[in-house]
Amino acid sequence: KPTENRITDIGPRHFWEFFPPVIQKNYGKWLYHDILEPGIMVHVSETGDKVFTVRCGGSRFMTAENIREICDIADKYCDGYVRFTTRNNIEFMVTSYEKVEALKKDLLSRKYISGSYKFPIGGTGAGVTNIVHTQGYIHCHTPATDASSMVKAIMDELMDYFTGMTLPAHVRISVACCLNMCGAVHCSDIALLGIHRKPPIVDDNIDSICEIPLAITACPVGAISPGKTEDGRKTVKIKEERCMFCGNCYTMCPALPIADKLGDGVAVLAGGKISNRISEPKFSKVIVPWLPNNFPRFPEVVATVKKIIEVYAAEARKYERIGDWAERIGWEKFFEKCELPFTEHLIDDYRLAYDTYRTSTQFKF
Amino acid sequence: KPTENRITDIGPRHFWEFFPPVIQKNYGKWLYHDILEPGIMVHVSETGDKVFTVRCGGSRFMTAENIREICDIADKYCDGYVRFTTRNNIEFMVTSYEKVEALKKDLLSRKYISGSYKFPIGGTGAGVTNIVHTQGYIHCHTPATDASSMVKAIMDELMDYFTGMTLPAHVRISVACCLNMCGAVHCSDIALLGIHRKPPIVDDNIDSICEIPLAITACPVGAISPGKTEDGRKTVKIKEERCMFCGNCYTMCPALPIADKLGDGVAVLAGGKISNRISEPKFSKVIVPWLPNNFPRFPEVVATVKKIIEVYAAEARKYERIGDWAERIGWEKFFEKCELPFTEHLIDDYRLAYDTYRTSTQFKF
Amino acid sequence: KHDIPDLEELEKGPWPSFVADAKREALHRKKLPKDRMMIDQDVVDDLLGQLQLSFDDGETHWKHGGIVGVFGYGGGVIGRYSDVPEKYPSVAHFHTLRVNQPASKFYKTDFLRALCDLWEFRGSGMFNMHGSTGDIILLGTTTEQLEPLFYDLTHELDQDLGGSGSNLRTPSCCIGKARCEFACIDTQDLCYELTTHYQDELHRPAFPYKFKIKIDGCPNGCVASLARSDMALIGTWRDDIRIDQEAVQAYIRGEIQPNGGAHSGRDWGKFDIQKEVIDLCPTGCMVMEDGKLVINNQECNRCMHCINTMPRALRPGIDTGVSILFGAKAPILEGAQLAVLTVPFMKAEAPYDNIKELLEKVWDWWIEEGKNRERLGELIQRKGLPRFLEVIGVPAAPQMVKMPRTNPYIFWKEEDVPGGWKRDIKDYRLRHKR
Amino acid sequence: KHDIPDLEELEKGPWPSFVADAKREALHRKKLPKDRMMIDQDVVDDLLGQLQLSFDDGETHWKHGGIVGVFGYGGGVIGRYSDVPEKYPSVAHFHTLRVNQPASKFYKTDFLRALCDLWEFRGSGMFNMHGSTGDIILLGTTTEQLEPLFYDLTHELDQDLGGSGSNLRTPSCCIGKARCEFACIDTQDLCYELTTHYQDELHRPAFPYKFKIKIDGCPNGCVASLARSDMALIGTWRDDIRIDQEAVQAYIRGEIQPNGGAHSGRDWGKFDIQKEVIDLCPTGCMVMEDGKLVINNQECNRCMHCINTMPRALRPGIDTGVSILFGAKAPILEGAQLAVLTVPFMKAEAPYDNIKELLEKVWDWWIEEGKNRERLGELIQRKGLPRFLEVIGVPAAPQMVKMPRTNPYIFWKEEDVPGGWKRDIKDYRLRHKR
Ligand code: SRM
Ligand code: SRM
Ligand code: SRM
Ligand code: SRM
Ligand code: SF4
Ligand code: SF4
Ligand code: SF4
Ligand code: SF4
Ligand code: SF4
Ligand code: SF4
Ligand code: SF4
Ligand code: SF4
């Protein structure tokens, strides 16, 4: 009887019990850090203690077997402690440099039979770290693209940037599979976003599947209105030319499916950031309105991401994030240099659009 | 019979016939200019010709007698030509420096018996030039303050800035007597704006005075709705807590007077600009939500304007407009340095408000 | 005539006093023979009196206008009546006329004198020189004088009225080539041409609301077109800034005052080209190389700063034209707007057919789609810039925005999407069970 | 089990392959005794199969969730059903559980192993480590397993679920003082305290929509609170940056790598403090004076750049606390929002009563005024920041805005205005004739 003897509202485990001794001892006492090589950091405490961190990339989709392997490594080198970062990397911490070498060797030796690394080391400093992403076709009902596969395809191509620190600044990439944007896609250096381009279909049986008034109010642009079917049952009508394909109606009502093989695809955004360093946090901007869902390797998406990073690497100044670089040179130059076409889709026409329009003669030819 | 022999649609006189010969001859050939002293410029043409301009302030409200006096001067020194600038200054042009001296002496010698100059010389370069303003109580039906008197009061105090070029950059002041903003108040270094603070009164006879549906749709925030008077006639109701005192209903319907002695007053805006020089054109910001209509000399308004200019003069960099300076130091420092209180009224809550909110931790204490 | 203590206070102080001026005119009118005045002699006194009363009450004493005008014109006259006519009878009717100023406001005195005489004869003798839109404003006359005034203006002064109401308003322009070395275009000519070409639009309201055109010769914006006109035409160039290296050196050596002496009222120290020009260039596209000033014109956004600072050394390019921006306006209703860059560059040569063609497309759309009292800028906001570009046939360019959109709410069209929008729920359900 | 050519393609390439991992798990499950698995053995195969089908169809094959969960909780479980259950029967039901991660995601392996065992026993054995909000995501089980899972989690692992639905979501935080020298506050402690203090809000939906809390130790924002949380708590300081002038010199001499070596993958030349730090400081508040680095802390906006670049020489101040920002969110419905600075500074010391008090005021208002599915940020936008400040009792400060309002549409209140709002049209008409 699982509902007997219930324990509820106990919250998560207390963080302190999961801290390795060196972290407990030096909590709040860290003085500085150094990145010894890509993926390997040392933090030095005022007590004189040091902690060495080896950061590994991972696909955050992960099986029990994988986690057990991580545990094996942690048991072997780290007294049974391990951590995950806010971008789904895995961090192994040791207290002496000697252990780092052994750990590193071990990690890099672990590969799948198909050849991919299990624990590539990197993701620190001025490079590309792990991609924050969402569920996609693996678990969600609203995606316009898949996430895990796209992430794999991109990271395979960007491996050198993950294992190197050769860029002008951090480049943070995120993937979200629909406009709900379960990753922080809206403030990423580069973001890939699944988007729909066809208005929802109305299921004949909508009246039995969901609350019609809820479906109607779900639409932020009022494109949905009540209607009647030929046989006189309640249904809804979609003003298709008003629809902006946000999918919120489908979120509220399963009788309005919106996904479509030919319609769905990927928008590319760029130039967002979160840190307050030098410039203020800012939104990513849509720079490619749509690329096809070319499963499983999304060559068009990968090429676009790569191109941006390469141009950025060549042109930006040290410490300059992608968005800061684009603003300095001007977005018109960004499109020129990245060889991206500019179309009307990229000009805002939503609620705060006016503030994005150029109201000066200051532009570059 | 004035409607006989009608001549219509002839437009204005052709500009060419009003150009002095030196202007005609050198049209499009000017090479450079120099401001010889405040209010006095020379423009040099590629033909070698020079034109000397003496710029005089004036109240743009002007009588026939005044214009005749201007004509006398123009006849005497300028072969009968004169011009007005886009900011209502008067420009006398001569072709030799000798004439400048005589003209200058003459102009400065002309005063009203009450002592004010008729033709103060100045308004060039990095100073304060004439105030662009509107009708106010002299001719308009919607003002929340008067314009001509306020301009006189301010310019009396800023005379040294008009006749000098001691500021870091241009300071352009504008006055508009209501939210219609018939001056370019919204993009001025300093702007004074008449504002109402009481919702309109509804005239009992509104149904006979204006079209009620028009009055209702006039309100941008939907504060007006249809109603009935006690004796059953059509009227309107005002949701007072929704009103933002824009006065548009009164513009559309005389039965909704909004002016009020205690409610009306002056908002001060600052930091706008129009030129594309260095920074983009930008809006002025409301920095004092309300000051009293203290006729005829508006001491509170004048003191605020002066304070801003003095702090600006002391602190800004060469070429830096007021808005650029405020942005460089941060608006929090602007308020601190200008000793202005910051109140909730200054935080935007209209349609594009969100873009003005700080979405970072970058601020100064 | 009236007791005007507050106004008399305004006679003091150095700045020209409109009260002192008005009093002089009042006096002058007293001396004028009655047959030289078709409206009340003491109109100036009464205006001052009513102004004092407005100060006392803290409220204006003008009533709503009512429709007055001249035959066949829908604008040019603003009706005005006093709400205290018993106290100030001579301003009981006090309509203004808007007289279309000559482009850039040069005058011959004979014209001005004739205008003064006419206006003293048929009106108050009081003016605004000039109104905010640019017109010569004749301040105050009676309804009966409107037609005769118009007759005299057109027949004797060869001069028309300007705009008011829901129509094209009097276009205006900066001084431009007449006396400014920065002018990239013929502002006066363009202004005159548009004004005369569109007389019908100017005089006969056919628009949803007012429409203003202003023309600046360069990005300095001396007629404020960017802030104050539904259509702003701003001179610019697309080739290279012309450099006279010798003059650059003269500036550096301190032989020429920077910025034409605009800052000479204060000691800013010796001119420092690095600090004052190169470092302030918003695009950072200038450097000194081997003692020569080098501009990377590809990166220049033509802000004018370097040219303003060293006018004898630097000049705009010679392949000139206009940037066209639409939709500036004051706050009513949706909030003030600056004009939106819509055509980054267009040549501007007489007879300006390309500009007229564009303008007419804009008007067509606005007339069709604009709501009553909706300014063009508000329509653009409501429909979105992409839609505006589409109807006027201008291709989208990154120059038109400060940044691309941040939201992913793209309004795709059916033709953008392979397979179209028509889908069958039955097909879908074949793949996906309910 | 299924033919998955596209997925097999994803086994190639250097980056860790989730397909390879999944296949390993599939194999492992085949070897597991049946009594060690309460759900289908080939759940992994079926998941991969359905994924391949989704690629083929270009459409997901998951249906809308439906309401599943554990007794007494309104969140923590996301229901999910396949729309092709006949093909992939073992993922016909495939619900996820959100397990509340420990603050900053340190683990002991015994905990992780126990979790793996439990999840392999009662679920698919597949995880997301971690979900975007921060939870450990257990990917896929059947409805029947939910209660037993919850029982085992709480009883054996001493571990609760996280949030989903219209409630408080699992708070999360950066690594902070555990291993970061920049941490101005105790991020883990604050995170844990808020999570446990608000268990009721976390498990029992009573809000208009979801509510997220994230805690960054400093303005670098490693947990992205500013972009992703309805309430962002960000560590900061209000005294002076601590400077070790000796270390500054060591950086200048090139003895210490700038930015902790973050740029060492490329030759950027010798470190130049002027170019790399002083000139990039957004407020320009640093200078070198007599070989000493001087910071005008009054002008510093604590952007972290100089500290990031020279961590051994510069440290945040010691009078620390939080800046609190509200209202970040993804685009649905009104567009994405960054969080709005609402409380520039507040101390953050256990038990954080000041923070809780503020948070509760915010919730009260949002619960009262928020529409269904209206995020706090949207409510703030709809009602305006001034109104928000008023209800939570925080005085307006210029720090809260990028700039003051540009429109003059001030919503005055009756008490602001002398004489009040009630006026009599008769009085008015005494002064002003109609
Ligand atoms: C481990 C982690 C925190 C955690 O709780 O897990 C972390 C750890 C550190 N961050 Fe971070 N950051 C982490 C996510 C972030 C994020 C969040 C994100 O990307 O989603 C940001 C905001 C990114 C953005 O602005 O878009 C972030 C922006 C920074 C910055 C500002 C960088 C900038 O140029 O704007 C610094 C400062 C620096 O790098 O010098 C920083 C600095 C650091 C330092 C140096 C702090 C320290 O002294 O230990 C740590 C190592 C940096 C490194 O990886 O090079 N961390 N850091 C996160 C690692 C993610 C990963 O696996 O790659
Ligand atoms: C005469 C006039 C044009 C006209 O058609 O009447 C004019 C004339 C000149 N302007 Fe202007 N500007 C005139 C109104 C404006 C305006 C409009 C306004 O203020 O409403 C602006 C935009 C102001 C703004 O940005 O808010 C304007 C922004 C400039 C600038 C940019 C200044 C800046 O720092 O942003 C320059 C460049 C400069 O001064 O070096 C300029 C430069 C000039 C030059 C130097 C052009 C030239 O080579 O002759 C002229 C003399 C400048 C002087 O007065 O110091 N003019 N100028 C206007 C005189 C108004 C007056 O009576 O004071
Ligand atoms: C006379 C003048 C002010 C002045 O003292 O110079 C003026 C006077 C009036 N304006 Fe204006 N506007 C005048 C230039 C402007 C300008 C400036 C400009 O044109 O550069 C603006 C701002 C730019 C713009 O158009 O947006 C301006 C924006 C308004 C507005 C608000 C329009 C808006 O879209 O926000 C109104 C309200 C309306 O149209 O109902 C308005 C309405 C009025 C009315 C007709 C009052 C009304 O509510 O109907 C005023 C008549 C006053 C009177 O009794 O004489 N006036 N008005 C200016 C015209 C003189 C001229 O022809 O030269
Ligand atoms: C699992 C997770 C994605 C992931 O792969 O990690 C997720 C998955 C879903 N999110 Fe999310 N969201 C997840 C983090 C986020 C985040 C990121 C964050 O929390 O930092 C965001 C953006 C931040 C925010 O809250 O604004 C996010 C913004 C949304 C939205 C849009 C909300 C908005 O106001 O714009 C929706 C739509 C909705 O609520 O109906 C949504 C809805 C959903 C639903 C429930 C789908 C739906 O339409 O109802 C997804 C269920 C997927 C599934 O089948 O498992 N999810 N969602 C993340 C939660 C894991 C965890 O607990 O750790
Ligand atoms: S982004 Fe959309 S499709 Fe992806 S997990 Fe979130 S809600 Fe689902
Ligand atoms: S997809 Fe969005 S815009 Fe289109 S009908 Fe649905 S809710 Fe409305
Ligand atoms: S600003 Fe207002 S009060 Fe002043 S003239 Fe224009 S409409 Fe009249
Ligand atoms: S003043 Fe403006 S907001 Fe107030 S009722 Fe009139 S139109 Fe509406
Ligand atoms: S706008 Fe340019 S061209 Fe026209 S007067 Fe001003 S500086 Fe000269
Ligand atoms: S015009 Fe402006 S942007 Fe161009 S070079 Fe000169 S200062 Fe730089
Ligand atoms: S947010 Fe600041 S305190 Fe937290 S991990 Fe990042 S750098 Fe350290
Ligand atoms: S923290 Fe940023 S603003 Fe402050 S001194 Fe350092 S670089 Fe300048």
PDB file of C-alpha atoms in Angstrom, chain B residues 202 223-228 235-239:
ATOM      1  CA  VAL B 202     -18.550  65.787 -18.198  1.00  0.00           C
ATOM      2  CA  ALA B 223     -11.691  55.073 -19.753  1.00  0.00           C
ATOM      3  CA  ILE B 224     -14.844  56.500 -21.290  1.00  0.00           C
ATOM      4  CA  SER B 225     -18.040  54.533 -21.559  1.00  0.00           C
ATOM      5  CA  PRO B 226     -21.637  55.396 -22.407  1.00  0.00           C
ATOM      6  CA  GLY B 227     -23.948  56.453 -19.620  1.00  0.00           C
ATOM      7  CA  LYS B 228     -27.296  58.040 -18.867  1.00  0.00           C
ATOM      8  CA  THR B 235     -23.952  61.027 -21.520  1.00  0.00           C
ATOM      9  CA  VAL B 236     -20.621  59.383 -20.793  1.00  0.00           C
ATOM     10  CA  LYS B 237     -18.970  58.022 -17.682  1.00  0.00           C
ATOM     11  CA  ILE B 238     -15.287  58.366 -16.990  1.00  0.00           C
ATOM     12  CA  LYS B 239     -13.416  55.621 -15.162  1.00  0.00           C
TER      13      LYS B 239
END
